[in-house]
Tab-separated table of C-alpha atoms in Angstrom:
chain	number	residue	atom	x	y	z
A	1153	MET	CA	0.000	0.000	0.000
A	1154	GLY	CA	1.415	3.386	-1.033
A	1155	ASP	CA	1.779	6.356	1.260
A	1156	ALA	CA	-1.396	8.071	0.032
A	1157	GLU	CA	-3.447	4.879	0.413
A	1158	GLY	CA	-2.012	4.270	3.889
A	1159	ILE	CA	-2.831	7.807	4.970
A	1160	ALA	CA	-6.363	7.484	3.616
A	1161	ALA	CA	-6.893	4.187	5.390
A	1162	GLY	CA	-5.749	5.799	8.626
A	1163	VAL	CA	-8.166	8.688	8.134
A	1164	VAL	CA	-11.076	6.271	7.774
A	1165	ARG	CA	-10.038	4.433	10.938
A	1166	SER	CA	-9.957	7.760	12.781
A	1167	LEU	CA	-13.414	8.657	11.467
A	1168	ARG	CA	-14.795	5.256	12.443
A	1169	ASP	CA	-13.403	5.586	15.959
A	1170	GLY	CA	-14.514	9.217	16.428
A	1171	ARG	CA	-10.989	10.663	16.522
A	1172	PHE	CA	-11.807	13.784	14.505
A	1173	ALA	CA	-8.946	15.889	15.872
A	1174	GLU	CA	-6.534	13.360	14.322
A	1175	VAL	CA	-8.172	13.927	10.933
A	1176	GLU	CA	-7.970	17.698	11.281
A	1177	ALA	CA	-4.261	17.415	12.126
A	1178	LEU	CA	-3.728	16.130	8.561
A	1179	PHE	CA	-5.468	19.087	6.878
A	1180	ALA	CA	-3.367	21.176	4.501
A	1181	ALA	CA	-3.880	24.941	4.721
A	1182	PRO	CA	-6.486	25.158	1.918
A	1183	LEU	CA	-8.699	22.585	3.625
A	1184	ARG	CA	-8.240	24.190	7.042
A	1185	ALA	CA	-9.766	27.344	5.554
A	1186	VAL	CA	-13.136	25.626	5.108
A	1187	ALA	CA	-13.275	22.687	7.546
A	1188	SER	CA	-12.349	21.641	11.055
A	1189	ALA	CA	-12.657	18.673	13.388
A	1190	GLY	CA	-16.103	19.999	14.286
A	1191	THR	CA	-17.405	20.137	10.724
A	1192	VAL	CA	-15.994	16.668	9.994
A	1193	ARG	CA	-17.685	15.360	13.130
A	1194	VAL	CA	-21.049	16.799	12.034
A	1195	ALA	CA	-20.778	15.352	8.521
A	1196	TRP	CA	-19.661	11.901	9.727
A	1197	THR	CA	-22.222	11.563	12.510
A	1198	ASP	CA	-24.966	12.686	10.121
A	1199	GLU	CA	-24.013	9.912	7.680
A	1200	ILE	CA	-23.719	7.261	10.390
A	1201	ALA	CA	-27.068	8.262	11.873
A	1202	ARG	CA	-28.696	7.553	8.488
A	1203	ARG	CA	-26.669	4.474	7.467
A	1204	GLY	CA	-25.955	2.774	10.795
A	1205	PRO	CA	-22.663	1.721	12.420
A	1206	VAL	CA	-19.653	0.825	10.282
A	1207	THR	CA	-19.496	-2.877	9.477
A	1208	SER	CA	-16.574	-2.995	7.025
A	1209	VAL	CA	-13.818	-0.875	5.498
A	1210	GLY	CA	-12.643	-1.751	1.991
A	1211	ASP	CA	-9.275	-1.339	0.300
A	1212	PRO	CA	-8.231	2.184	-0.777
A	1213	ALA	CA	-8.220	2.927	-4.520
A	1214	ALA	CA	-5.846	5.670	-5.716
A	1215	GLU	CA	-5.613	7.734	-8.891
A	1216	PRO	CA	-3.262	10.639	-9.686
A	1217	LEU	CA	-4.557	14.207	-9.883
A	1218	GLY	CA	-1.657	15.912	-11.658
A	1219	THR	CA	1.833	16.041	-10.191
A	1220	ASP	CA	0.924	17.159	-6.678
A	1221	LEU	CA	-2.173	15.231	-5.646
A	1222	THR	CA	-3.512	11.704	-5.385
A	1223	ARG	CA	-7.228	11.043	-5.035
A	1224	VAL	CA	-7.920	8.069	-2.765
A	1225	SER	CA	-11.361	6.508	-2.324
A	1226	VAL	CA	-12.100	4.161	0.582
A	1227	PRO	CA	-15.410	2.236	0.563
A	1228	VAL	CA	-17.136	1.935	3.926
A	1229	GLY	CA	-19.952	-0.525	4.600
A	1230	CYS	CA	-22.613	0.291	7.187
A	1231	GLU	CA	-25.584	-1.618	8.601
A	1232	ARG	CA	-28.092	0.212	6.367
A	1233	GLY	CA	-26.033	1.148	3.331
A	1234	ALA	CA	-22.602	2.248	2.190
A	1235	LEU	CA	-20.539	5.348	1.579
A	1236	THR	CA	-17.129	6.206	0.185
A	1237	VAL	CA	-14.633	8.501	1.892
A	1238	VAL	CA	-12.866	10.436	-0.884
A	1239	MET	CA	-9.623	12.296	-0.122
A	1240	SER	CA	-7.049	14.334	-2.036
A	1241	VAL	CA	-3.596	13.661	-0.571
A	1242	ASP	CA	-0.588	15.824	-1.457
A	1243	ALA	CA	3.089	14.887	-1.643
A	1244	ALA	CA	3.579	15.877	2.001
A	1245	GLY	CA	0.882	13.455	3.113
A	1246	LEU	CA	-1.642	16.189	3.925
A	1247	LEU	CA	-5.317	16.268	2.977
A	1248	ASN	CA	-6.338	18.943	0.477
A	1249	GLY	CA	-9.853	17.587	0.096
A	1250	LEU	CA	-12.182	15.327	2.083
A	1251	ARG	CA	-15.768	14.378	1.315
A	1252	LEU	CA	-18.279	11.617	1.964
A	1253	ALA	CA	-19.913	10.192	-1.163
A	1254	PRO	CA	-23.268	8.476	-0.581
A	1255	GLY	CA	-24.226	5.030	-1.765
A	1256	GLY	CA	-20.673	3.753	-1.968
A	1257	THR	CA	-19.838	5.961	-4.965
A	1258	ALA	CA	-20.636	9.522	-5.901
A	1259	ALA	CA	-23.613	9.893	-8.215
A	1260	PRO	CA	-22.682	11.267	-11.642
A	1261	TRP	CA	-23.367	14.893	-12.475
A	1262	ASN	CA	-26.193	15.414	-14.941
A	1263	PRO	CA	-26.971	18.685	-16.764
A	1264	PRO	CA	-29.644	20.856	-15.162
A	1265	PRO	CA	-32.960	21.033	-17.019
A	1266	TYR	CA	-32.333	24.662	-18.002
A	1267	ALA	CA	-29.119	23.804	-19.896
A	1268	ASP	CA	-29.197	22.932	-23.603
A	1269	PRO	CA	-25.819	21.381	-24.554
A	1270	SER	CA	-26.577	21.899	-28.245
A	1271	ALA	CA	-26.665	25.674	-27.682
A	1272	PHE	CA	-22.947	26.015	-26.858
A	1273	GLU	CA	-19.504	24.472	-27.113
A	1274	GLU	CA	-16.594	24.326	-24.666
A	1275	ARG	CA	-12.857	24.864	-25.066
A	1276	GLU	CA	-9.994	24.319	-22.628
A	1277	VAL	CA	-7.766	27.314	-21.843
A	1278	THR	CA	-4.903	28.239	-19.516
A	1279	VAL	CA	-5.521	31.083	-17.084
A	1280	GLY	CA	-2.541	33.081	-15.819
A	1281	SER	CA	1.126	32.427	-16.402
A	1282	GLY	CA	4.122	31.050	-14.576
A	1283	PRO	CA	4.200	28.187	-12.080
A	1284	LEU	CA	0.714	28.944	-10.715
A	1285	ALA	CA	-1.083	29.040	-14.094
A	1286	VAL	CA	-4.281	26.986	-13.938
A	1287	PRO	CA	-6.497	25.171	-16.431
A	1288	GLY	CA	-9.928	26.539	-17.256
A	1289	THR	CA	-12.945	26.071	-19.507
A	1290	LEU	CA	-14.567	28.555	-21.894
A	1291	THR	CA	-18.253	27.913	-22.510
A	1292	LEU	CA	-19.195	29.567	-25.809
A	1293	PRO	CA	-22.782	30.082	-27.021
A	1294	ARG	CA	-23.482	29.131	-30.635
A	1295	THR	CA	-24.942	32.569	-31.327
A	1296	ASN	CA	-23.600	35.632	-33.061
A	1297	GLY	CA	-21.920	38.274	-30.928
A	1298	PRO	CA	-21.270	40.592	-29.443
A	1299	ARG	CA	-22.277	38.778	-26.254
A	1300	PRO	CA	-21.709	39.515	-22.566
A	1301	GLY	CA	-19.087	37.444	-20.776
A	1302	VAL	CA	-18.666	36.448	-17.153
A	1303	VAL	CA	-15.825	35.013	-15.076
A	1304	LEU	CA	-16.907	32.646	-12.275
A	1305	LEU	CA	-15.195	32.576	-8.863
A	1306	SER	CA	-15.901	29.714	-6.454
A	1307	GLY	CA	-16.077	29.882	-2.685
A	1308	GLY	CA	-13.408	29.306	-0.056
A	1309	GLY	CA	-11.426	26.099	-0.308
A	1310	PRO	CA	-9.416	24.218	-2.953
A	1311	PHE	CA	-12.218	23.969	-5.523
A	1312	ASP	CA	-11.917	22.862	-9.111
A	1313	ARG	CA	-13.458	24.936	-11.919
A	1314	ASP	CA	-16.885	23.352	-11.345
A	1315	ALA	CA	-16.907	23.867	-7.549
A	1316	THR	CA	-17.415	20.091	-7.332
A	1317	SER	CA	-18.961	18.932	-4.072
A	1318	GLY	CA	-19.998	15.279	-4.084
A	1319	PRO	CA	-22.254	14.762	-7.114
A	1320	ASN	CA	-22.839	18.496	-7.514
A	1321	LYS	CA	-21.062	20.943	-9.830
A	1322	PRO	CA	-22.778	24.282	-9.231
A	1323	LEU	CA	-20.375	26.408	-11.292
A	1324	LYS	CA	-20.824	24.009	-14.201
A	1325	ASP	CA	-24.604	24.396	-13.727
A	1326	LEU	CA	-24.160	28.154	-13.989
A	1327	ALA	CA	-21.810	27.974	-16.967
A	1328	TRP	CA	-24.101	25.696	-18.983
A	1329	GLY	CA	-27.251	27.565	-17.980
A	1330	LEU	CA	-25.809	30.999	-18.772
A	1331	ALA	CA	-24.323	29.830	-22.078
A	1332	THR	CA	-27.768	28.490	-23.025
A	1333	SER	CA	-28.987	32.060	-22.407
A	1334	GLY	CA	-26.304	33.577	-24.650
A	1335	VAL	CA	-23.573	34.468	-22.144
A	1336	THR	CA	-19.922	33.422	-22.657
A	1337	VAL	CA	-18.539	31.949	-19.430
A	1338	LEU	CA	-15.003	31.310	-18.193
A	1339	ARG	CA	-14.366	29.180	-15.107
A	1340	PHE	CA	-11.048	27.801	-13.862
A	1341	ASP	CA	-9.445	25.635	-11.191
A	1342	LYS	CA	-8.255	27.572	-8.160
A	1343	ALA	CA	-4.516	27.612	-7.514
A	1344	THR	CA	-5.200	25.896	-4.192
A	1345	HIS	CA	-6.663	22.988	-6.167
A	1346	ALA	CA	-4.195	22.878	-9.063
A	1347	HIS	CA	-1.030	23.663	-7.084
A	1348	PRO	CA	-1.617	22.749	-3.422
A	1349	ALA	CA	2.024	21.993	-2.614
A	1350	GLU	CA	3.275	25.334	-3.949
A	1351	VAL	CA	0.555	27.244	-2.097
A	1352	ALA	CA	1.169	25.387	1.162
A	1353	ALA	CA	4.883	26.153	0.907
A	1354	ASP	CA	4.238	29.916	0.779
A	1355	PRO	CA	3.461	31.203	4.306
A	1356	GLY	CA	2.661	34.638	2.873
A	1357	PHE	CA	-0.092	33.377	0.561
A	1358	THR	CA	-3.261	35.439	1.081
A	1359	MET	CA	-6.857	35.574	-0.095
A	1360	ALA	CA	-5.797	38.239	-2.599
A	1361	ASP	CA	-3.174	35.857	-4.000
A	1362	GLU	CA	-5.761	33.085	-4.162
A	1363	TYR	CA	-8.273	35.039	-6.241
A	1364	VAL	CA	-7.065	38.261	-7.823
A	1365	PRO	CA	-4.236	37.333	-10.252
A	1366	HIS	CA	-6.165	34.521	-11.931
A	1367	ALA	CA	-9.447	36.431	-11.996
A	1368	VAL	CA	-7.767	39.431	-13.645
A	1369	ALA	CA	-6.108	37.132	-16.188
A	1370	ALA	CA	-9.477	35.493	-16.875
A	1371	VAL	CA	-11.193	38.845	-17.441
A	1372	ARG	CA	-8.509	39.878	-19.921
A	1373	LEU	CA	-8.664	36.529	-21.715
A	1374	LEU	CA	-12.449	36.773	-21.999
A	1375	ARG	CA	-12.336	40.366	-23.282
A	1376	GLY	CA	-10.122	39.199	-26.145
A	1377	GLU	CA	-12.388	36.314	-27.141
A	1378	PRO	CA	-14.113	36.765	-30.544
A	1379	GLY	CA	-17.842	37.280	-30.145
A	1380	VAL	CA	-17.526	38.725	-26.627
A	1381	ASP	CA	-18.365	42.388	-26.040
A	1382	ALA	CA	-15.190	43.624	-24.328
A	1383	ALA	CA	-17.214	46.365	-22.608
A	1384	ARG	CA	-19.535	43.783	-20.999
A	1385	VAL	CA	-17.290	41.327	-19.146
A	1386	PHE	CA	-18.466	40.728	-15.586
A	1387	VAL	CA	-17.219	38.866	-12.516
A	1388	LEU	CA	-19.512	36.517	-10.584
A	1389	GLY	CA	-18.374	35.249	-7.201
A	1390	HIS	CA	-20.015	32.818	-4.796
A	1391	SER	CA	-19.454	32.922	-1.022
A	1392	MET	CA	-15.792	33.880	-0.507
A	1393	GLY	CA	-15.582	34.376	-4.265
A	1394	GLY	CA	-18.254	37.048	-3.805
A	1395	LYS	CA	-16.199	38.602	-1.054
A	1396	ALA	CA	-13.183	38.708	-3.384
A	1397	ALA	CA	-15.050	40.025	-6.440
A	1398	PRO	CA	-14.836	43.760	-5.538
A	1399	ARG	CA	-11.100	43.305	-5.080
A	1400	VAL	CA	-10.879	41.935	-8.607
A	1401	ALA	CA	-12.764	44.954	-9.974
A	1402	ALA	CA	-10.411	47.273	-8.082
A	1403	ALA	CA	-7.427	45.544	-9.708
A	1404	GLU	CA	-8.958	45.398	-13.215
A	1405	PRO	CA	-10.923	48.561	-14.128
A	1406	SER	CA	-12.314	46.976	-17.315
A	1407	VAL	CA	-14.693	44.793	-15.245
A	1408	ALA	CA	-18.189	45.887	-16.295
A	1409	GLY	CA	-19.976	44.841	-13.117
A	1410	LEU	CA	-20.240	42.290	-10.313
A	1411	VAL	CA	-22.617	39.490	-9.376
A	1412	ILE	CA	-22.329	38.644	-5.668
A	1413	MET	CA	-23.869	35.292	-4.705
A	1414	ALA	CA	-24.151	34.767	-0.932
A	1415	GLY	CA	-21.020	36.896	-0.665
A	1416	ASP	CA	-19.263	37.122	2.673
A	1417	ALA	CA	-19.292	40.624	4.096
A	1418	GLN	CA	-18.948	39.767	7.774
A	1419	PRO	CA	-15.269	39.499	8.766
A	1420	MET	CA	-14.152	35.920	8.184
A	1421	HIS	CA	-12.995	35.258	11.745
A	1422	GLU	CA	-16.391	36.379	13.077
A	1423	ALA	CA	-18.229	34.232	10.523
A	1424	ALA	CA	-16.079	31.244	11.555
A	1425	VAL	CA	-17.348	31.573	15.135
A	1426	ARG	CA	-20.945	31.908	13.919
A	1427	VAL	CA	-20.799	28.794	11.729
A	1428	THR	CA	-18.896	26.680	14.275
A	1429	ARG	CA	-21.487	27.479	16.929
A	1430	TYR	CA	-24.280	26.448	14.584
A	1431	LEU	CA	-22.593	23.188	13.598
A	1432	ALA	CA	-21.911	22.430	17.251
A	1433	SER	CA	-25.603	22.917	18.022
A	1434	LEU	CA	-26.465	20.096	15.600
A	1435	ASN	CA	-24.417	17.560	17.591
A	1436	PRO	CA	-23.781	18.978	21.053
A	1437	GLY	CA	-21.221	17.391	23.309
A	1438	PRO	CA	-17.746	17.830	24.803
A	1439	ASP	CA	-16.014	17.776	21.394
A	1440	ALA	CA	-18.356	20.455	20.099
A	1441	ASP	CA	-17.739	22.621	23.170
A	1442	VAL	CA	-13.987	22.293	22.660
A	1443	ALA	CA	-14.312	23.264	18.988
A	1444	VAL	CA	-16.345	26.367	19.823
A	1445	ALA	CA	-13.967	27.437	22.583
A	1446	ALA	CA	-10.989	27.005	20.260
A	1447	ILE	CA	-12.466	29.060	17.408
A	1448	VAL	CA	-13.548	31.823	19.792
A	1449	ARG	CA	-10.021	31.994	21.201
A	1450	GLN	CA	-8.429	31.957	17.742
A	1451	ALA	CA	-10.798	34.597	16.373
A	1452	ALA	CA	-9.884	36.847	19.272
A	1453	ARG	CA	-6.229	36.599	18.233
A	1454	VAL	CA	-7.178	37.748	14.721
A	1455	ALA	CA	-9.024	40.761	16.125
A	1456	ASP	CA	-6.185	41.619	18.503
A	1457	PRO	CA	-4.353	44.811	17.419
A	1458	GLY	CA	-1.160	42.976	18.354
A	1459	LEU	CA	-1.548	40.428	15.540
A	1460	SER	CA	1.697	40.347	13.561
A	1461	PRO	CA	3.326	38.192	10.893
A	1462	ALA	CA	5.156	36.417	13.716
A	1463	THR	CA	1.953	35.200	15.408
A	1464	PRO	CA	1.995	31.357	15.201
A	1465	ALA	CA	-0.474	29.902	12.721
A	1466	ALA	CA	-1.476	27.328	15.342
A	1467	ASP	CA	-2.987	30.175	17.388
A	1468	LEU	CA	-5.210	31.334	14.502
A	1469	PRO	CA	-8.381	29.961	12.884
A	1470	PHE	CA	-7.977	26.984	10.523
A	1471	GLY	CA	-4.202	27.040	11.020
A	1472	LEU	CA	-3.863	29.766	8.379
A	1473	PRO	CA	-0.787	31.972	8.847
A	1474	ALA	CA	-0.889	35.478	10.247
A	1475	PRO	CA	-0.228	37.221	6.876
A	1476	TYR	CA	-3.456	35.669	5.577
A	1477	TRP	CA	-5.429	37.112	8.480
A	1478	LEU	CA	-3.709	40.496	8.349
A	1479	ASP	CA	-4.718	40.740	4.697
A	1480	MET	CA	-8.304	39.671	5.457
A	1481	ARG	CA	-8.579	42.050	8.391
A	1482	ALA	CA	-7.509	44.988	6.215
A	1483	TYR	CA	-10.019	44.210	3.470
A	1484	ASP	CA	-13.604	45.484	3.534
A	1485	PRO	CA	-15.503	44.098	0.524
A	1486	VAL	CA	-18.401	46.534	0.881
A	1487	ALA	CA	-16.162	49.615	1.087
A	1488	THR	CA	-14.193	48.327	-1.896
A	1489	ALA	CA	-17.407	47.786	-3.873
A	1490	VAL	CA	-18.521	51.327	-3.071
A	1491	ALA	CA	-15.153	52.710	-4.166
A	1492	VAL	CA	-15.061	50.904	-7.532
A	1493	GLY	CA	-18.583	52.080	-8.321
A	1494	LYS	CA	-19.508	49.174	-10.633
A	1495	PRO	CA	-23.078	47.987	-11.300
A	1496	MET	CA	-23.906	45.059	-9.040
A	1497	LEU	CA	-26.405	42.240	-8.666
A	1498	ILE	CA	-26.473	41.008	-5.065
A	1499	LEU	CA	-28.127	37.622	-4.554
A	1500	GLN	CA	-28.692	36.106	-1.130
A	1501	GLY	CA	-30.165	32.794	-0.001
A	1502	GLY	CA	-32.397	32.681	3.041
A	1503	ARG	CA	-30.796	29.514	4.440
A	1504	ASP	CA	-27.157	29.868	5.378
A	1505	TYR	CA	-26.193	27.463	8.170
A	1506	GLN	CA	-29.701	28.062	9.545
A	1507	VAL	CA	-28.804	31.549	10.767
A	1508	THR	CA	-29.979	34.973	9.714
A	1509	VAL	CA	-28.569	36.259	6.450
A	1510	GLU	CA	-28.508	39.770	7.843
A	1511	ASP	CA	-24.914	39.434	9.024
A	1512	ASP	CA	-23.853	39.601	5.370
A	1513	LEU	CA	-26.775	41.073	3.447
A	1514	SER	CA	-27.291	44.014	5.787
A	1515	ARG	CA	-23.661	45.003	5.298
A	1516	TRP	CA	-24.012	45.037	1.498
A	1517	GLN	CA	-27.250	46.980	1.762
A	1518	ALA	CA	-25.849	49.509	4.229
A	1519	GLY	CA	-23.179	50.543	1.748
A	1520	LEU	CA	-25.000	50.097	-1.554
A	1521	ASP	CA	-28.762	50.484	-1.078
A	1522	GLY	CA	-30.244	53.403	-2.949
A	1523	ARG	CA	-27.809	53.189	-5.854
A	1524	PRO	CA	-29.785	52.778	-9.104
A	1525	ASP	CA	-27.124	50.450	-10.529
A	1526	VAL	CA	-27.381	47.961	-7.622
A	1527	THR	CA	-30.044	45.242	-7.630
A	1528	VAL	CA	-30.701	43.019	-4.595
A	1529	ARG	CA	-32.615	39.728	-4.747
A	1530	VAL	CA	-33.269	37.353	-1.836
A	1531	HIS	CA	-34.225	33.746	-2.589
A	1532	ALA	CA	-35.658	32.858	0.770
A	1533	ALA	CA	-35.721	29.060	0.387
A	1534	ASP	CA	-32.207	28.687	-0.991
A	1535	ASP	CA	-29.348	27.074	0.904
A	1536	HIS	CA	-26.271	29.317	0.668
A	1537	LEU	CA	-27.807	30.610	-2.598
A	1538	PHE	CA	-27.026	27.497	-4.675
A	1539	PHE	CA	-29.652	24.888	-3.863
A	1540	PRO	CA	-33.386	25.377	-3.199
A	1541	GLY	CA	-35.156	23.750	-0.266
A	1542	THR	CA	-32.456	21.200	0.589
A	1543	GLY	CA	-33.148	20.817	4.289
A	1544	PRO	CA	-30.593	21.458	7.057
A	1545	SER	CA	-27.470	23.204	5.839
A	1546	THR	CA	-24.669	20.840	6.804
A	1547	PRO	CA	-21.560	19.653	4.981
A	1548	ALA	CA	-23.235	16.271	4.375
A	1549	GLY	CA	-26.183	17.983	2.706
A	1550	TYR	CA	-24.092	18.785	-0.343
A	1551	ASP	CA	-23.733	15.072	-1.139
A	1552	ARG	CA	-27.358	14.976	-2.341
A	1553	PRO	CA	-27.603	15.452	-6.136
A	1554	GLN	CA	-29.138	18.844	-6.870
A	1555	HIS	CA	-28.776	21.838	-9.191
A	1556	VAL	CA	-28.499	25.597	-8.831
A	1557	ASP	CA	-31.962	27.078	-8.411
A	1558	PRO	CA	-33.366	27.963	-11.874
A	1559	ALA	CA	-34.823	31.180	-10.417
A	1560	VAL	CA	-31.297	32.234	-9.435
A	1561	LEU	CA	-30.010	31.349	-12.894
A	1562	ASP	CA	-32.810	33.423	-14.470
A	1563	ASP	CA	-31.953	36.445	-12.303
A	1564	ILE	CA	-28.306	36.305	-13.347
A	1565	ALA	CA	-28.975	35.715	-17.050
A	1566	ALA	CA	-31.478	38.577	-17.253
A	1567	TRP	CA	-29.117	40.983	-15.489
A	1568	LEU	CA	-26.094	40.088	-17.634
A	1569	ASN	CA	-28.108	40.337	-20.857
A	1570	ALA	CA	-29.828	43.616	-19.960
């Protein structure tokens, strides 16, 4: 058994035995940004509650994901069904991705009903240059131009160009749906997905580094594409991608406007406390109390005026280094959006970890309400803006096959084509 398979087998044993802190200790920085022992505990216990206790653990199956990563799948049998633990393991033996696929294997992605594959074609491209260049996909309508174009930015974490989560590919839903409506779309793998080892080796890597250079390169590539109206190239960001979108517009003045989907406006360290408390409430117990206490303590270090580049990463949320938090603390997405003065469509789901959306939406509205070029839409039943009526918002919930809400897709298509 190779190193990656051995590590994956050990992770499954830790999950089976409830040793979630051991799993978190193997997280690489990109995964620490979006998950913790507490979130893993919630996802695992949710699956076991539905499928019953573990009865068997199968042999790991590995496949390469480029030069830096190996995907390892471990089948797990339970009393009332099966699941597969799927991990991305880097050369250092750290986890860059971890998910639970239902039914033993992940269900295949199928096109949403609003997408017509005959209405467009796709072409592979390279976004950016140098060692952190990433692969991407252009989705091109089979209609005459000039057409609007949009660059898609996924949320926090080492996502691929489709924002794949279990059987779901919400950015691919958007790309195919928008192209069916006559919009050219460019989406790309994040550097944290394509080059995890290089990113992990750079302690000064920030959210700006994660999003801005590639997004700017994507905007410029799209503006030069035949059939695209260079004056109508937009940036659409979901979750942390929405938080980063104003920063992209500040760096690239040619951006025609912004679509913010469930965009973070609350400071990230405060949101981390909010979400951890909610997840802990789903499965209360000593482990949950420890997780909440730890994130509260770490968030306080971020807010401390004495935070410096020398502050140990172990003392900060998700194990991310101090330069990351100093950059985040200095960035106000709403103030940046006001300063760039671009037209905006702000979309918010009503279900976001079962807490009020006002922590984020009220901040966008406080800075931007009253501007005639800003449109706000709230889809009250949507879970973190992507999926309608999915039930409790937990990490395990994203393993159910579903598509981006067609009402959300319609809002975006109409605004981009206006």
